[in-house]
Amino acid sequence: MKIINTALCSFGSSGLVFHAPFINAHPGFSLYAVWERSKKTAAEIYPEVRSFNTLESMLAEEAIELVIVNTPNYTHFEFAKKALLAGKHVLVEKSFTVTVTEAEELIRIAIKMNRQLSVFHNRRYDSDFKTVKRIVDKGILGEISKAEFHFDRYKPELSPKLHKESLTPGSGLLHDLGPHLIDQALFLFGLPESLTGSLKKLRQRSEVNDYFDISLFYPSLTVCLKASLLVKEILPAYILQGTKGIFTKVRADLQEDHLKKGQKPGSADWGIEPLSADGKLIINENGKRTSTNIQSLHGNYMEFYDGLYESIVHGKNLPVTAQDGLNVMVVIEAIQLSDQLEKVIYL
């Protein structure tokens, strides 16, 4: 089996929690290197990993085939561009870039260099969203007229990560949690014809948007995407209404919690939600009403890495393409314009 030597651009929470455990557990990848500017902590967990002081020295290492750009959003374009020009395949954290122009340039470079370029929209592989997708794909609700997705948290305090709270390009909730919801909507329904977006700062002393309310308009469907850092009570994360009924589901994927506790991917209960988090399907058809609990599919971020491996080694389609990332950036820029002009934006 071919082994893909992989390098991380950071060993902060993203590298430690969302990437290194999967790279280490996947038989086709090897965690070969980490760019560590000051603290050298990766080797404490992965003794064989090599630490580099600079990005340039890491990219000069010929053995590295894949570089994961998991640094602050405003660095994504610069670091991904350097990695592609160094002949590496590249996986970029969300948000893909800060602007549409940057995303388009990265795609052009990847094509020119004949390298794979992907975006880490891992929330496609959450247990709750996989279950929602199955409901949509099977047409259980009939023609869907409205869908509402929430990604709510309660974090009234400002983050200690300065790049998340300062007015730097790509900061704010729209670029943080927004890509997850936008990508899920586009994955299910494609690009909308038009949209509206509202961004707000609700926390005390917040300099960046920490609330958004987005409506995506399709010919016979409206998709509402909402997120806030000031929601205490658990609300349904997914509400889908169709001609045959309604499906509601709370956000209950456990993978992030398990990873933060040091649990390894692939363990016995990996990605399995408790039965208390089952979705509820209500069907009204032919004068008959039925209510059914829908058990969630298993969440598994490893499916993303499986697809990434197959694309690099065997030339198969990427699990998330750079075009997918670009489409999210197109929507984000349109949302920002809609908020600024207070009007509907047509794509």
PDB file of N, CA and C in Angstrom, residues 212-265:
ATOM      1  N   PHE A 212     -25.246  35.136  12.638  1.00  0.00           N
ATOM      2  CA  PHE A 212     -25.679  35.373  11.251  1.00  0.00           C
ATOM      3  C   PHE A 212     -27.013  34.696  11.004  1.00  0.00           C
ATOM      4  N   ASP A 213     -27.727  35.285  10.073  1.00  0.00           N
ATOM      5  CA  ASP A 213     -29.043  34.789   9.644  1.00  0.00           C
ATOM      6  C   ASP A 213     -29.059  34.915   8.123  1.00  0.00           C
ATOM      7  N   ILE A 214     -29.044  33.775   7.447  1.00  0.00           N
ATOM      8  CA  ILE A 214     -28.899  33.725   5.991  1.00  0.00           C
ATOM      9  C   ILE A 214     -30.097  33.006   5.384  1.00  0.00           C
ATOM     10  N   SER A 215     -30.605  33.515   4.285  1.00  0.00           N
ATOM     11  CA  SER A 215     -31.659  32.830   3.537  1.00  0.00           C
ATOM     12  C   SER A 215     -31.187  32.610   2.104  1.00  0.00           C
ATOM     13  N   LEU A 216     -31.183  31.350   1.688  1.00  0.00           N
ATOM     14  CA  LEU A 216     -30.826  30.981   0.318  1.00  0.00           C
ATOM     15  C   LEU A 216     -32.112  30.666  -0.440  1.00  0.00           C
ATOM     16  N   PHE A 217     -32.277  31.299  -1.599  1.00  0.00           N
ATOM     17  CA  PHE A 217     -33.526  31.169  -2.338  1.00  0.00           C
ATOM     18  C   PHE A 217     -33.322  30.344  -3.612  1.00  0.00           C
ATOM     19  N   TYR A 218     -34.137  29.283  -3.723  1.00  0.00           N
ATOM     20  CA  TYR A 218     -34.179  28.416  -4.899  1.00  0.00           C
ATOM     21  C   TYR A 218     -35.571  28.569  -5.526  1.00  0.00           C
ATOM     22  N   PRO A 219     -35.802  28.039  -6.710  1.00  0.00           N
ATOM     23  CA  PRO A 219     -37.108  28.226  -7.356  1.00  0.00           C
ATOM     24  C   PRO A 219     -38.301  27.836  -6.492  1.00  0.00           C
ATOM     25  N   SER A 220     -38.217  26.719  -5.772  1.00  0.00           N
ATOM     26  CA  SER A 220     -39.351  26.293  -4.935  1.00  0.00           C
ATOM     27  C   SER A 220     -38.899  25.894  -3.534  1.00  0.00           C
ATOM     28  N   LEU A 221     -37.777  26.460  -3.100  1.00  0.00           N
ATOM     29  CA  LEU A 221     -37.197  26.091  -1.812  1.00  0.00           C
ATOM     30  C   LEU A 221     -36.492  27.285  -1.192  1.00  0.00           C
ATOM     31  N   THR A 222     -36.631  27.444   0.130  1.00  0.00           N
ATOM     32  CA  THR A 222     -35.868  28.421   0.890  1.00  0.00           C
ATOM     33  C   THR A 222     -35.082  27.684   1.961  1.00  0.00           C
ATOM     34  N   VAL A 223     -33.785  27.963   2.037  1.00  0.00           N
ATOM     35  CA  VAL A 223     -32.924  27.352   3.045  1.00  0.00           C
ATOM     36  C   VAL A 223     -32.415  28.451   3.965  1.00  0.00           C
ATOM     37  N   CYS A 224     -32.717  28.328   5.264  1.00  0.00           N
ATOM     38  CA  CYS A 224     -32.290  29.315   6.259  1.00  0.00           C
ATOM     39  C   CYS A 224     -31.125  28.747   7.065  1.00  0.00           C
ATOM     40  N   LEU A 225     -30.064  29.504   7.153  1.00  0.00           N
ATOM     41  CA  LEU A 225     -28.864  29.102   7.884  1.00  0.00           C
ATOM     42  C   LEU A 225     -28.639  30.100   9.015  1.00  0.00           C
ATOM     43  N   LYS A 226     -28.554  29.593  10.243  1.00  0.00           N
ATOM     44  CA  LYS A 226     -28.437  30.489  11.389  1.00  0.00           C
ATOM     45  C   LYS A 226     -27.383  29.968  12.363  1.00  0.00           C
ATOM     46  N   ALA A 227     -26.638  30.906  12.947  1.00  0.00           N
ATOM     47  CA  ALA A 227     -25.655  30.543  13.968  1.00  0.00           C
ATOM     48  C   ALA A 227     -25.502  31.701  14.932  1.00  0.00           C
ATOM     49  N   SER A 228     -25.259  31.356  16.193  1.00  0.00           N
ATOM     50  CA  SER A 228     -25.063  32.360  17.227  1.00  0.00           C
ATOM     51  C   SER A 228     -24.183  31.779  18.319  1.00  0.00           C
ATOM     52  N   LEU A 229     -23.461  32.652  19.014  1.00  0.00           N
ATOM     53  CA  LEU A 229     -22.649  32.234  20.155  1.00  0.00           C
ATOM     54  C   LEU A 229     -23.339  32.539  21.475  1.00  0.00           C
ATOM     55  N   LEU A 230     -24.631  32.872  21.415  1.00  0.00           N
ATOM     56  CA  LEU A 230     -25.367  33.208  22.634  1.00  0.00           C
ATOM     57  C   LEU A 230     -26.665  32.408  22.740  1.00  0.00           C
ATOM     58  N   VAL A 231     -26.607  31.125  22.420  1.00  0.00           N
ATOM     59  CA  VAL A 231     -27.782  30.256  22.529  1.00  0.00           C
ATOM     60  C   VAL A 231     -27.527  29.223  23.618  1.00  0.00           C
ATOM     61  N   LYS A 232     -28.274  29.323  24.724  1.00  0.00           N
ATOM     62  CA  LYS A 232     -28.048  28.422  25.856  1.00  0.00           C
ATOM     63  C   LYS A 232     -28.728  27.071  25.691  1.00  0.00           C
ATOM     64  N   GLU A 233     -29.970  27.086  25.231  1.00  0.00           N
ATOM     65  CA  GLU A 233     -30.741  25.861  25.144  1.00  0.00           C
ATOM     66  C   GLU A 233     -30.536  25.172  23.795  1.00  0.00           C
ATOM     67  N   ILE A 234     -30.578  23.844  23.823  1.00  0.00           N
ATOM     68  CA  ILE A 234     -30.408  23.068  22.598  1.00  0.00           C
ATOM     69  C   ILE A 234     -31.675  23.172  21.747  1.00  0.00           C
ATOM     70  N   LEU A 235     -31.495  23.648  20.517  1.00  0.00           N
ATOM     71  CA  LEU A 235     -32.587  23.747  19.565  1.00  0.00           C
ATOM     72  C   LEU A 235     -32.356  22.726  18.447  1.00  0.00           C
ATOM     73  N   PRO A 236     -33.396  22.373  17.696  1.00  0.00           N
ATOM     74  CA  PRO A 236     -33.159  21.507  16.540  1.00  0.00           C
ATOM     75  C   PRO A 236     -32.140  22.145  15.591  1.00  0.00           C
ATOM     76  N   ALA A 237     -31.161  21.377  15.198  1.00  0.00           N
ATOM     77  CA  ALA A 237     -30.150  21.880  14.268  1.00  0.00           C
ATOM     78  C   ALA A 237     -30.634  21.778  12.828  1.00  0.00           C
ATOM     79  N   TYR A 238     -31.572  20.877  12.587  1.00  0.00           N
ATOM     80  CA  TYR A 238     -32.086  20.672  11.229  1.00  0.00           C
ATOM     81  C   TYR A 238     -33.600  20.556  11.291  1.00  0.00           C
ATOM     82  N   ILE A 239     -34.266  21.372  10.489  1.00  0.00           N
ATOM     83  CA  ILE A 239     -35.721  21.306  10.339  1.00  0.00           C
ATOM     84  C   ILE A 239     -36.007  21.317   8.845  1.00  0.00           C
ATOM     85  N   LEU A 240     -36.576  20.235   8.345  1.00  0.00           N
ATOM     86  CA  LEU A 240     -36.878  20.139   6.921  1.00  0.00           C
ATOM     87  C   LEU A 240     -38.372  19.892   6.747  1.00  0.00           C
ATOM     88  N   GLN A 241     -39.011  20.752   5.940  1.00  0.00           N
ATOM     89  CA  GLN A 241     -40.444  20.643   5.704  1.00  0.00           C
ATOM     90  C   GLN A 241     -40.698  20.318   4.241  1.00  0.00           C
ATOM     91  N   GLY A 242     -41.502  19.288   4.019  1.00  0.00           N
ATOM     92  CA  GLY A 242     -41.815  18.875   2.655  1.00  0.00           C
ATOM     93  C   GLY A 242     -43.300  18.665   2.456  1.00  0.00           C
ATOM     94  N   THR A 243     -43.676  18.266   1.258  1.00  0.00           N
ATOM     95  CA  THR A 243     -45.088  18.072   0.940  1.00  0.00           C
ATOM     96  C   THR A 243     -45.690  16.883   1.683  1.00  0.00           C
ATOM     97  N   LYS A 244     -44.847  15.982   2.171  1.00  0.00           N
ATOM     98  CA  LYS A 244     -45.353  14.808   2.884  1.00  0.00           C
ATOM     99  C   LYS A 244     -45.202  14.913   4.402  1.00  0.00           C
ATOM    100  N   GLY A 245     -44.356  15.836   4.883  1.00  0.00           N
ATOM    101  CA  GLY A 245     -44.170  15.900   6.326  1.00  0.00           C
ATOM    102  C   GLY A 245     -42.980  16.742   6.728  1.00  0.00           C
ATOM    103  N   ILE A 246     -42.478  16.493   7.949  1.00  0.00           N
ATOM    104  CA  ILE A 246     -41.402  17.295   8.510  1.00  0.00           C
ATOM    105  C   ILE A 246     -40.409  16.386   9.228  1.00  0.00           C
ATOM    106  N   PHE A 247     -39.135  16.754   9.171  1.00  0.00           N
ATOM    107  CA  PHE A 247     -38.090  16.019   9.886  1.00  0.00           C
ATOM    108  C   PHE A 247     -37.291  17.011  10.718  1.00  0.00           C
ATOM    109  N   THR A 248     -37.100  16.703  12.003  1.00  0.00           N
ATOM    110  CA  THR A 248     -36.310  17.550  12.884  1.00  0.00           C
ATOM    111  C   THR A 248     -35.226  16.714  13.534  1.00  0.00           C
ATOM    112  N   LYS A 249     -34.072  17.378  13.777  1.00  0.00           N
ATOM    113  CA  LYS A 249     -32.919  16.650  14.334  1.00  0.00           C
ATOM    114  C   LYS A 249     -32.046  17.611  15.118  1.00  0.00           C
ATOM    115  N   VAL A 250     -31.676  17.230  16.340  1.00  0.00           N
ATOM    116  CA  VAL A 250     -30.724  18.017  17.110  1.00  0.00           C
ATOM    117  C   VAL A 250     -29.308  17.699  16.653  1.00  0.00           C
ATOM    118  N   ARG A 251     -28.392  18.618  16.902  1.00  0.00           N
ATOM    119  CA  ARG A 251     -26.983  18.383  16.592  1.00  0.00           C
ATOM    120  C   ARG A 251     -26.387  17.526  17.700  1.00  0.00           C
ATOM    121  N   ALA A 252     -25.943  16.324  17.371  1.00  0.00           N
ATOM    122  CA  ALA A 252     -25.511  15.397  18.418  1.00  0.00           C
ATOM    123  C   ALA A 252     -24.280  14.579  18.034  1.00  0.00           C
ATOM    124  N   ASP A 253     -23.616  14.936  16.942  1.00  0.00           N
ATOM    125  CA  ASP A 253     -22.412  14.196  16.565  1.00  0.00           C
ATOM    126  C   ASP A 253     -21.383  14.279  17.694  1.00  0.00           C
ATOM    127  N   LEU A 254     -20.785  13.159  18.031  1.00  0.00           N
ATOM    128  CA  LEU A 254     -19.887  13.071  19.186  1.00  0.00           C
ATOM    129  C   LEU A 254     -18.409  13.059  18.820  1.00  0.00           C
ATOM    130  N   GLN A 255     -18.094  13.114  17.544  1.00  0.00           N
ATOM    131  CA  GLN A 255     -16.700  12.923  17.147  1.00  0.00           C
ATOM    132  C   GLN A 255     -15.761  13.985  17.719  1.00  0.00           C
ATOM    133  N   GLU A 256     -16.170  15.260  17.653  1.00  0.00           N
ATOM    134  CA  GLU A 256     -15.309  16.313  18.177  1.00  0.00           C
ATOM    135  C   GLU A 256     -15.070  16.131  19.674  1.00  0.00           C
ATOM    136  N   ASP A 257     -16.135  15.809  20.427  1.00  0.00           N
ATOM    137  CA  ASP A 257     -15.972  15.584  21.865  1.00  0.00           C
ATOM    138  C   ASP A 257     -15.030  14.419  22.140  1.00  0.00           C
ATOM    139  N   HIS A 258     -15.195  13.342  21.389  1.00  0.00           N
ATOM    140  CA  HIS A 258     -14.327  12.176  21.586  1.00  0.00           C
ATOM    141  C   HIS A 258     -12.875  12.504  21.260  1.00  0.00           C
ATOM    142  N   LEU A 259     -12.661  13.249  20.195  1.00  0.00           N
ATOM    143  CA  LEU A 259     -11.300  13.612  19.806  1.00  0.00           C
ATOM    144  C   LEU A 259     -10.641  14.488  20.865  1.00  0.00           C
ATOM    145  N   LYS A 260     -11.399  15.427  21.417  1.00  0.00           N
ATOM    146  CA  LYS A 260     -10.846  16.312  22.437  1.00  0.00           C
ATOM    147  C   LYS A 260     -10.482  15.555  23.712  1.00  0.00           C
ATOM    148  N   LYS A 261     -11.149  14.434  23.946  1.00  0.00           N
ATOM    149  CA  LYS A 261     -10.847  13.601  25.107  1.00  0.00           C
ATOM    150  C   LYS A 261      -9.740  12.594  24.825  1.00  0.00           C
ATOM    151  N   GLY A 262      -9.203  12.619  23.615  1.00  0.00           N
ATOM    152  CA  GLY A 262      -8.116  11.722  23.259  1.00  0.00           C
ATOM    153  C   GLY A 262      -8.542  10.379  22.727  1.00  0.00           C
ATOM    154  N   GLN A 263      -9.839  10.197  22.478  1.00  0.00           N
ATOM    155  CA  GLN A 263     -10.310   8.926  21.937  1.00  0.00           C
ATOM    156  C   GLN A 263      -9.859   8.782  20.496  1.00  0.00           C
ATOM    157  N   LYS A 264      -9.486   7.577  20.111  1.00  0.00           N
ATOM    158  CA  LYS A 264      -8.937   7.331  18.790  1.00  0.00           C
ATOM    159  C   LYS A 264     -10.029   6.994  17.782  1.00  0.00           C
ATOM    160  N   PRO A 265      -9.882   7.484  16.553  1.00  0.00           N
ATOM    161  CA  PRO A 265     -10.848   7.144  15.504  1.00  0.00           C
ATOM    162  C   PRO A 265     -10.922   5.634  15.311  1.00  0.00           C
TER     163      PRO A 265
END
